[in-house]
Tab-separated table of C-alpha atoms and ligand atoms in Angstrom:
chain	number	residue	atom	x	y	z
A	237	UNK	CA	0.086	0.064	0.066
A	238	UNK	CA	1.210	3.447	-0.549
A	239	UNK	CA	2.211	5.647	2.230
A	240	UNK	CA	-0.314	7.887	3.236
A	241	UNK	CA	0.098	11.378	1.766
A	242	UNK	CA	-1.881	13.295	4.684
A	243	UNK	CA	-0.461	15.253	7.217
A	244	UNK	CA	0.191	13.258	10.399
A	245	UNK	CA	-1.129	16.108	12.637
A	246	UNK	CA	-4.291	16.602	10.354
A	247	UNK	CA	-4.736	12.759	10.476
A	248	UNK	CA	-5.201	12.529	14.248
A	249	UNK	CA	-6.506	15.942	14.429
A	250	UNK	CA	-4.144	17.689	16.799
A	251	UNK	CA	-2.049	21.007	16.660
A	252	UNK	CA	1.698	21.085	15.567
A	253	UNK	CA	2.452	21.779	19.121
A	254	UNK	CA	0.178	18.928	20.512
A	255	UNK	CA	1.502	17.247	23.667
A	256	UNK	CA	2.079	13.697	23.874
A	257	UNK	CA	-1.044	13.396	26.131
A	258	UNK	CA	-2.935	15.159	23.472
A	259	UNK	CA	-1.733	13.006	21.002
A	260	UNK	CA	-2.616	9.979	22.769
A	261	UNK	CA	-6.003	11.223	23.752
A	262	UNK	CA	-6.711	11.737	20.312
A	263	UNK	CA	-5.328	8.614	19.125
A	264	UNK	CA	-7.315	6.572	21.530
A	265	UNK	CA	-10.319	8.534	20.427
A	266	UNK	CA	-9.750	7.610	16.975
A	267	UNK	CA	-8.617	4.016	17.571
A	268	UNK	CA	-12.272	3.289	18.920
A	269	UNK	CA	-13.704	4.983	16.363
A	270	UNK	CA	-11.915	3.233	13.458
A	271	UNK	CA	-11.700	-0.151	14.944
A	272	UNK	CA	-12.908	-2.507	11.927
A	273	UNK	CA	-14.634	-4.683	14.595
A	274	UNK	CA	-16.532	-1.383	15.415
A	275	UNK	CA	-16.740	0.988	12.961
A	276	UNK	CA	-19.910	1.470	10.731
A	277	UNK	CA	-17.598	1.883	7.503
A	278	UNK	CA	-16.869	-0.923	5.485
A	279	UNK	CA	-14.018	-3.061	6.977
A	280	UNK	CA	-11.768	-2.609	4.912
A	281	UNK	CA	-12.099	1.354	4.740
A	282	UNK	CA	-11.931	1.108	8.566
A	283	UNK	CA	-8.506	-1.140	8.697
A	284	UNK	CA	-7.109	1.365	6.225
A	285	UNK	CA	-8.093	4.312	8.493
A	286	UNK	CA	-6.961	2.414	11.550
A	287	UNK	CA	-3.492	1.819	10.022
A	288	UNK	CA	-3.109	5.156	9.154
A	289	UNK	CA	-3.946	6.563	12.666
A	290	UNK	CA	-1.471	4.344	13.745
A	291	UNK	CA	1.207	5.335	11.399
A	292	UNK	CA	0.787	8.734	12.241
A	293	UNK	CA	0.845	7.903	16.053
A	294	UNK	CA	4.089	6.090	15.533
A	295	UNK	CA	5.850	8.756	14.307
A	296	UNK	CA	4.264	11.811	16.530
A	297	UNK	CA	4.835	9.695	19.700
A	298	UNK	CA	8.710	9.404	18.984
A	299	UNK	CA	10.360	12.659	19.783
A	300	UNK	CA	13.053	12.089	17.730
A	301	UNK	CA	10.904	10.858	14.792
A	302	UNK	CA	8.681	13.747	15.277
A	303	UNK	CA	11.524	16.135	15.265
A	304	UNK	CA	12.440	14.744	11.760
A	305	UNK	CA	9.185	14.510	10.387
A	306	UNK	CA	8.587	18.317	11.447
A	307	UNK	CA	11.535	19.292	9.427
A	308	UNK	CA	11.817	17.218	6.572
A	309	UNK	CA	8.183	15.733	6.230
A	310	UNK	CA	7.754	11.896	5.505
A	311	UNK	CA	11.172	11.784	3.621
A	312	UNK	CA	12.854	12.265	7.137
A	313	UNK	CA	10.685	9.147	8.725
A	314	UNK	CA	11.273	6.171	6.117
A	315	UNK	CA	9.889	2.971	7.751
A	316	UNK	CA	12.296	-0.055	7.250
A	317	UNK	CA	10.299	-1.558	4.370
A	318	UNK	CA	9.489	2.044	2.597
A	319	UNK	CA	5.771	2.058	3.786
A	320	UNK	CA	4.361	1.781	7.049
A	321	UNK	CA	3.518	-1.842	7.986
A	322	UNK	CA	2.297	-3.292	11.330
A	323	UNK	CA	5.716	-4.516	12.086
A	324	UNK	CA	6.910	-0.718	12.495
A	325	UNK	CA	4.159	-0.118	15.145
A	326	UNK	CA	5.778	-0.265	18.609
A	327	UNK	CA	2.632	0.817	20.693
A	328	UNK	CA	0.968	-2.658	21.066
A	329	UNK	CA	0.581	-2.392	24.722
A	330	UNK	CA	-1.460	1.253	23.955
A	331	UNK	CA	-3.799	-0.488	21.516
A	332	UNK	CA	-3.958	-3.290	24.429
A	333	UNK	CA	-5.199	-0.559	26.882
A	334	UNK	CA	-7.949	1.012	24.659
A	335	UNK	CA	-9.512	-1.814	23.989
A	336	UNK	CA	-9.353	-4.110	26.977
A	337	UNK	CA	-12.994	-3.134	28.216
A	338	UNK	CA	-14.244	-3.629	24.653
A	339	UNK	CA	-12.870	-6.840	23.755
A	340	UNK	CA	-11.558	-8.397	27.117
A	341	UNK	CA	-7.678	-8.354	26.047
A	342	UNK	CA	-6.111	-9.413	22.701
A	343	UNK	CA	-6.824	-11.732	20.981
A	344	UNK	CA	-10.361	-11.402	20.737
A	345	UNK	CA	-10.582	-9.491	17.332
A	346	UNK	CA	-10.133	-10.753	14.148
A	347	UNK	CA	-8.117	-7.535	13.223
A	348	UNK	CA	-5.640	-7.991	16.058
A	349	UNK	CA	-5.235	-11.575	14.976
A	350	UNK	CA	-4.518	-10.342	11.394
A	351	UNK	CA	-2.190	-7.406	12.355
A	352	UNK	CA	-0.086	-8.842	15.067
A	353	UNK	CA	0.472	-12.408	13.331
A	354	UNK	CA	-1.662	-14.619	15.229
A	355	UNK	CA	-3.325	-16.364	12.019
A	356	UNK	CA	-5.358	-14.741	9.540
A	357	UNK	CA	-8.325	-17.109	9.566
A	358	UNK	CA	-9.134	-17.361	13.574
A	359	UNK	CA	-12.227	-19.647	13.975
A	360	UNK	CA	-14.549	-18.715	16.674
A	361	UNK	CA	-15.423	-21.360	18.980
A	362	UNK	CA	-18.252	-23.898	17.684
A	363	UNK	CA	-18.343	-22.553	14.189
A	364	UNK	CA	-16.519	-24.587	11.461
A	365	UNK	CA	-14.308	-22.660	9.266
A	366	UNK	CA	-15.963	-23.610	5.742
A	367	UNK	CA	-13.382	-23.280	2.684
A	368	UNK	CA	-14.407	-21.067	-0.500
A	369	UNK	CA	-13.158	-22.325	-3.716
A	370	UNK	CA	-10.665	-20.523	-5.757
A	371	UNK	CA	-12.446	-17.977	-8.559
A	372	UNK	CA	-11.970	-19.200	-12.021
A	373	UNK	CA	-11.206	-16.758	-14.653
A	374	UNK	CA	-12.082	-17.293	-18.115
A	375	UNK	CA	-11.785	-15.065	-21.381
A	376	UNK	CA	-14.696	-15.449	-23.769
A	377	UNK	CA	-14.146	-14.017	-27.607
A	378	UNK	CA	-17.093	-12.834	-29.046
A	379	UNK	CA	-17.885	-11.478	-32.636
A	380	UNK	CA	-19.349	-8.077	-33.252
A	381	UNK	CA	-22.722	-9.813	-34.146
A	382	UNK	CA	-22.548	-11.748	-30.781
A	383	UNK	CA	-21.855	-8.518	-28.787
A	384	UNK	CA	-24.563	-6.951	-30.823
A	385	UNK	CA	-27.311	-9.331	-30.563
A	386	UNK	CA	-26.396	-11.216	-27.403
A	387	UNK	CA	-25.666	-15.047	-27.386
A	388	UNK	CA	-25.831	-18.115	-25.328
A	389	UNK	CA	-22.349	-19.364	-25.340
A	390	UNK	CA	-21.177	-23.080	-24.290
A	391	UNK	CA	-17.668	-22.563	-22.641
A	392	UNK	CA	-15.251	-26.002	-21.566
A	393	UNK	CA	-13.591	-25.080	-18.176
A	394	UNK	CA	-11.624	-27.327	-15.845
A	395	UNK	CA	-12.860	-27.043	-12.329
A	396	UNK	CA	-12.346	-28.354	-9.023
A	397	UNK	CA	-15.397	-30.838	-8.007
A	398	UNK	CA	-16.001	-32.906	-5.459
A	399	UNK	CA	-14.118	-35.976	-5.015
A	400	UNK	CA	-16.781	-38.730	-5.301
A	401	UNK	CA	-14.183	-41.354	-3.756
A	402	UNK	CA	-14.236	-39.867	-0.528
A	403	UNK	CA	-17.092	-38.154	-0.476
A	404	UNK	CA	-15.160	-35.005	-0.200
A	405	UNK	CA	-13.994	-35.776	3.341
A	406	UNK	CA	-10.242	-36.120	1.911
A	407	UNK	CA	-9.902	-39.282	3.526
A	408	UNK	CA	-9.935	-40.743	7.078
A	409	UNK	CA	-10.181	-37.858	9.668
A	410	UNK	CA	-8.919	-37.831	13.147
A	411	UNK	CA	-8.640	-35.084	15.845
A	412	UNK	CA	-5.643	-33.053	15.585
A	413	UNK	CA	-3.588	-33.945	18.653
A	414	UNK	CA	-1.720	-30.643	18.800
A	415	UNK	CA	-4.510	-28.733	19.543
A	416	UNK	CA	-7.054	-31.288	20.845
A	417	UNK	CA	-9.508	-30.318	18.167
A	418	UNK	CA	-9.581	-26.679	18.806
A	419	UNK	CA	-7.871	-25.615	16.002
A	420	UNK	CA	-5.805	-23.097	17.555
A	421	UNK	CA	-2.965	-22.423	20.209
A	422	UNK	CA	-2.602	-20.127	22.953
A	423	UNK	CA	0.700	-18.831	23.825
A	424	UNK	CA	1.504	-16.601	26.916
A	425	UNK	CA	3.725	-13.703	25.834
A	426	UNK	CA	5.645	-11.614	28.407
A	427	UNK	CA	6.876	-8.234	27.251
A	428	UNK	CA	7.564	-4.985	29.540
A	429	UNK	CA	4.045	-3.939	29.240
A	430	UNK	CA	2.982	-6.884	30.864
A	431	UNK	CA	1.630	-10.337	29.705
A	432	UNK	CA	-0.875	-11.373	27.243
A	433	UNK	CA	-2.083	-14.250	25.753
A	434	UNK	CA	-1.933	-14.671	21.971
A	435	UNK	CA	-3.765	-16.823	19.838
A	436	UNK	CA	-2.494	-18.523	17.033
A	437	UNK	CA	-3.830	-21.259	14.212
A	438	UNK	CA	-2.870	-24.637	14.897
A	439	UNK	CA	0.198	-25.230	12.398
A	440	UNK	CA	-0.467	-29.194	12.326
A	441	UNK	CA	-4.223	-28.847	11.154
A	442	UNK	CA	-4.407	-25.233	9.868
A	443	UNK	CA	-7.252	-24.574	12.346
A	444	UNK	CA	-9.553	-27.252	11.471
A	445	UNK	CA	-9.230	-29.181	14.390
A	446	UNK	CA	-8.816	-32.308	12.364
A	447	UNK	CA	-6.014	-33.871	10.393
A	448	UNK	CA	-6.201	-36.487	8.003
A	449	UNK	CA	-4.554	-39.718	8.726
A	450	UNK	CA	-5.072	-41.754	5.631
A	451	UNK	CA	-5.454	-39.213	2.667
A	452	UNK	CA	-7.570	-40.406	-0.251
A	453	UNK	CA	-5.643	-41.531	-3.012
A	454	UNK	CA	-7.747	-40.094	-5.817
A	455	UNK	CA	-7.804	-36.622	-4.238
A	456	UNK	CA	-4.779	-36.828	-2.191
A	457	UNK	CA	-6.459	-35.424	0.659
A	458	UNK	CA	-7.995	-32.261	-0.761
A	459	UNK	CA	-11.382	-33.677	-1.368
A	460	UNK	CA	-11.758	-32.442	-4.553
A	461	UNK	CA	-10.565	-33.269	-8.107
A	462	UNK	CA	-10.412	-31.041	-11.424
A	463	UNK	CA	-12.255	-32.125	-13.806
A	464	UNK	CA	-13.234	-30.676	-17.301
A	465	UNK	CA	-17.247	-29.273	-17.495
A	466	UNK	CA	-19.122	-27.367	-20.193
A	467	UNK	CA	-20.931	-24.346	-18.912
A	468	UNK	CA	-23.622	-22.207	-20.631
A	469	UNK	CA	-23.615	-18.771	-20.255
A	470	UNK	CA	-26.059	-16.199	-21.250
A	471	UNK	CA	-24.086	-12.887	-22.791
A	472	UNK	CA	-26.506	-9.884	-23.165
A	473	UNK	CA	-26.689	-7.593	-26.183
A	474	UNK	CA	-24.471	-4.766	-25.895
A	475	UNK	CA	-21.227	-6.064	-24.031
A	476	UNK	CA	-17.631	-4.589	-25.092
A	477	UNK	CA	-14.261	-5.478	-24.591
A	478	UNK	CA	-13.345	-5.123	-20.859
A	479	UNK	CA	-16.932	-5.915	-19.156
A	480	UNK	CA	-17.046	-9.092	-17.352
A	481	UNK	CA	-19.846	-10.972	-15.486
A	482	UNK	CA	-19.535	-13.095	-12.488
A	483	UNK	CA	-21.158	-16.045	-12.128
A	484	UNK	CA	-21.752	-16.533	-8.535
A	485	UNK	CA	-21.175	-19.822	-6.782
A	486	UNK	CA	-20.350	-21.763	-9.858
A	487	UNK	CA	-16.771	-21.806	-9.682
A	488	UNK	CA	-13.796	-24.313	-8.020
A	489	UNK	CA	-15.751	-26.396	-5.050
A	490	UNK	CA	-13.339	-25.522	-1.907
A	491	UNK	CA	-11.270	-28.289	-0.054
A	492	UNK	CA	-12.867	-30.883	1.617
A	493	UNK	CA	-16.548	-30.120	1.540
A	494	UNK	CA	-15.799	-26.144	1.113
A	495	UNK	CA	-18.383	-24.282	-1.119
A	496	UNK	CA	-17.773	-22.993	-4.416
A	497	UNK	CA	-16.157	-19.928	-5.787
A	498	UNK	CA	-17.255	-17.615	-8.674
A	499	UNK	CA	-16.525	-17.892	-12.414
A	500	UNK	CA	-15.601	-14.445	-13.860
A	501	UNK	CA	-15.933	-14.435	-17.306
A	502	UNK	CA	-13.879	-11.741	-19.043
A	503	UNK	CA	-15.350	-10.656	-22.483
A	504	UNK	CA	-13.146	-9.620	-25.125
A	505	UNK	CA	-14.904	-8.486	-28.663
A	506	UNK	CA	-13.092	-9.147	-31.847
A	507	UNK	CA	-12.525	-6.022	-34.087
A	508	UNK	CA	-14.511	-6.682	-37.429
A	509	UNK	CA	-13.113	-5.968	-40.607
A	510	UNK	CA	-16.337	-4.373	-42.096
A	511	UNK	CA	-17.610	-2.506	-39.013
A	512	UNK	CA	-16.058	-0.299	-36.625
A	513	UNK	CA	-17.937	0.220	-33.174
A	514	UNK	CA	-18.781	3.674	-32.102
A	515	UNK	CA	-20.407	3.203	-28.742
A	516	UNK	CA	-23.844	1.406	-29.781
A	517	UNK	CA	-23.712	2.409	-33.332
A	518	UNK	CA	-21.732	0.686	-35.994
A	519	UNK	CA	-20.051	2.591	-38.853
A	520	UNK	CA	-19.329	1.149	-42.562
A	521	UNK	CA	-17.526	2.711	-45.447
A	522	UNK	CA	-19.183	1.678	-48.822
A	523	UNK	CA	-17.911	3.044	-52.288
A	524	UNK	CA	-20.598	4.243	-54.683
A	525	UNK	CA	-20.138	4.818	-58.567
A	526	UNK	CA	-19.969	8.194	-59.999
A	527	UNK	CA	-23.317	7.896	-61.914
A	528	UNK	CA	-25.083	6.602	-58.446
A	529	UNK	CA	-23.750	9.481	-56.429
A	530	UNK	CA	-24.848	12.115	-59.336
A	531	UNK	CA	-27.969	10.449	-60.409
A	532	UNK	CA	-29.150	8.506	-57.714
A	533	UNK	CA	-29.897	4.711	-57.497
A	534	UNK	CA	-30.199	1.636	-55.165
A	535	UNK	CA	-26.948	-0.128	-53.646
A	536	UNK	CA	-26.920	-3.153	-51.288
A	537	UNK	CA	-25.323	-2.655	-47.920
A	538	UNK	CA	-23.994	-5.288	-45.607
A	539	UNK	CA	-25.404	-5.222	-41.950
A	540	UNK	CA	-24.900	-7.393	-38.911
A	541	UNK	CA	-27.604	-9.304	-40.188
A	542	UNK	CA	-27.743	-9.535	-43.941
A	543	UNK	CA	-27.832	-6.975	-46.821
A	544	UNK	CA	-30.286	-4.564	-46.963
A	545	UNK	CA	-30.903	-2.083	-49.684
A	546	UNK	CA	-30.241	1.336	-49.431
A	547	UNK	CA	-31.525	4.447	-51.579
A	548	UNK	CA	-28.950	6.668	-52.736
A	549	UNK	CA	-30.442	10.110	-53.813
A	550	UNK	CA	-29.122	12.047	-56.540
A	551	UNK	CA	-26.548	14.634	-55.771
A	552	UNK	CA	-24.949	12.690	-52.815
A	553	UNK	CA	-21.570	13.827	-52.224
A	554	UNK	CA	-18.570	11.706	-50.697
A	555	UNK	CA	-18.648	11.603	-46.847
A	556	UNK	CA	-22.154	11.836	-47.033
A	557	UNK	CA	-23.803	9.282	-43.838
A	558	UNK	CA	-26.887	7.546	-44.205
A	559	UNK	CA	-28.562	6.100	-41.312
A	560	UNK	CA	-29.881	2.387	-40.975
A	561	UNK	CA	-31.766	2.581	-38.000
A	562	UNK	CA	-31.399	-0.107	-35.049
A	563	UNK	CA	-29.054	-2.375	-37.124
A	564	UNK	CA	-26.379	-1.277	-34.559
A	565	UNK	CA	-25.352	-2.714	-31.246
A	566	UNK	CA	-27.937	-3.705	-28.655
A	567	UNK	CA	-28.056	-1.997	-25.432
A	568	UNK	CA	-27.126	-3.497	-22.216
A	569	UNK	CA	-29.369	-1.613	-20.081
A	570	UNK	CA	-32.694	-2.316	-22.020
A	571	UNK	CA	-32.669	0.815	-24.610
A	572	UNK	CA	-33.011	0.857	-27.943
A	573	UNK	CA	-30.406	-0.967	-30.373
A	574	UNK	CA	-27.823	1.311	-31.964
A	575	UNK	CA	-27.843	2.172	-35.677
A	576	UNK	CA	-25.635	1.487	-38.679
A	577	UNK	CA	-23.996	4.380	-40.151
A	578	UNK	CA	-23.140	4.187	-43.730
A	579	UNK	CA	-21.018	6.512	-44.831
A	580	UNK	CA	-20.440	6.706	-48.868
A	581	UNK	CA	-17.552	7.806	-51.034
A	582	UNK	CA	-17.274	8.133	-54.471
A	583	UNK	CA	-15.214	5.331	-56.218
A	584	UNK	CA	-12.473	6.263	-58.737
A	585	UNK	CA	-11.465	3.395	-60.826
A	586	UNK	CA	-7.676	2.623	-61.060
A	587	UNK	CA	-7.614	1.128	-64.502
A	588	UNK	CA	-9.789	3.160	-67.293
A	589	UNK	CA	-10.071	1.564	-71.076
A	590	UNK	CA	-9.377	4.196	-74.004
A	591	UNK	CA	-13.212	4.072	-74.532
A	592	UNK	CA	-13.752	5.339	-70.653
A	593	UNK	CA	-11.147	7.782	-70.898
A	594	UNK	CA	-12.463	9.453	-74.267
A	595	UNK	CA	-15.925	9.352	-72.762
A	596	UNK	CA	-14.537	10.968	-69.704
A	597	UNK	CA	-12.840	13.716	-71.334
A	598	UNK	CA	-16.338	14.261	-73.264
A	599	UNK	CA	-18.399	14.431	-69.952
A	600	UNK	CA	-15.986	16.762	-67.985
A	601	UNK	CA	-16.118	19.443	-70.906
A	602	UNK	CA	-20.023	18.908	-70.671
A	603	UNK	CA	-19.898	19.225	-66.943
A	604	UNK	CA	-19.674	22.411	-64.764
A	605	UNK	CA	-16.281	22.348	-62.584
A	606	UNK	CA	-16.519	21.902	-59.005
A	607	UNK	CA	-17.432	25.049	-56.908
A	608	UNK	CA	-14.297	26.799	-55.835
A	609	UNK	CA	-13.123	26.943	-52.519
A	610	UNK	CA	-14.234	30.111	-50.910
B	1456	ZN	ZN1	-4.665	-28.537	15.486
B	1457	ZN	ZN1	-10.739	-38.030	-2.460
């Protein structure tokens, strides 16, 4: 994550000459407000804020760092890895103090488990952690016509499916001896601030409380096997390259009886050699003969669904655009379909027969010259 660019004093809402006591007070107030398990904001946002105020607190509570920050700004207080991480934070004891009455000490909050390295998926007692399968991303190439009209596509994917051989259990299961089935290990830690209990995920069973003693020989204990599968995806009209669709709960199944992740379909629309897309319209350039341009006539024009006849009125100049309504791209939001824009230009033949040359010379004498540019 990028280091925060806001001023540390602003972040904590204190003045430049705030005392340590004032800084502590401000931090305490903000920490309580932004703690991800308490805050009304979303968890990620709250965690970001919590980290931001902690970074400011770390610097401003250290008189030496604070002096350098005052003189040189953030340049003066580089953290070890460049940006502030929780391993740079030296005031765990203060946080413990702040939240003692809220959570009854360390280890009761998911955030603390995460930031102070006590395992990322601490399970709550009595609930089993269910593995969620990985999302699968697939790329889908569509023709312009398919994007314009929508299409039902069948796609082959290789996904983890339940292992039938072991009933997705992964093999013979027994209670983990290391944690006695609780999935966690408690450590008493002593520091100069006192003693606290930290809880970490059991390394033997990875927090599941159970271990596989005889892994299934088909899935090697995963409880799932990769299989090829065909899925059907309905693509609505109007999609374009960069759009994606999330098919919830249709992806890889999680390990040992877990639930399915998602399939994410990345859409890519192939270039069309005839038509260029302009939003929901498509544009096509069509050559017409000199005679048709001057005297009018009918031409055949391709569209995404077959040819149509188009009337060219007399006295049509190159660059004139005719609109064929609703032959463009369907609307993703349910509005009307876009149009086809037919841009005509007068075609000049490359080779002329002697006769054609002579006739043209005669014709040129007969016609008026083009208007002068004013
Ligand atoms: Zn265990
Ligand atoms: Zn199996």
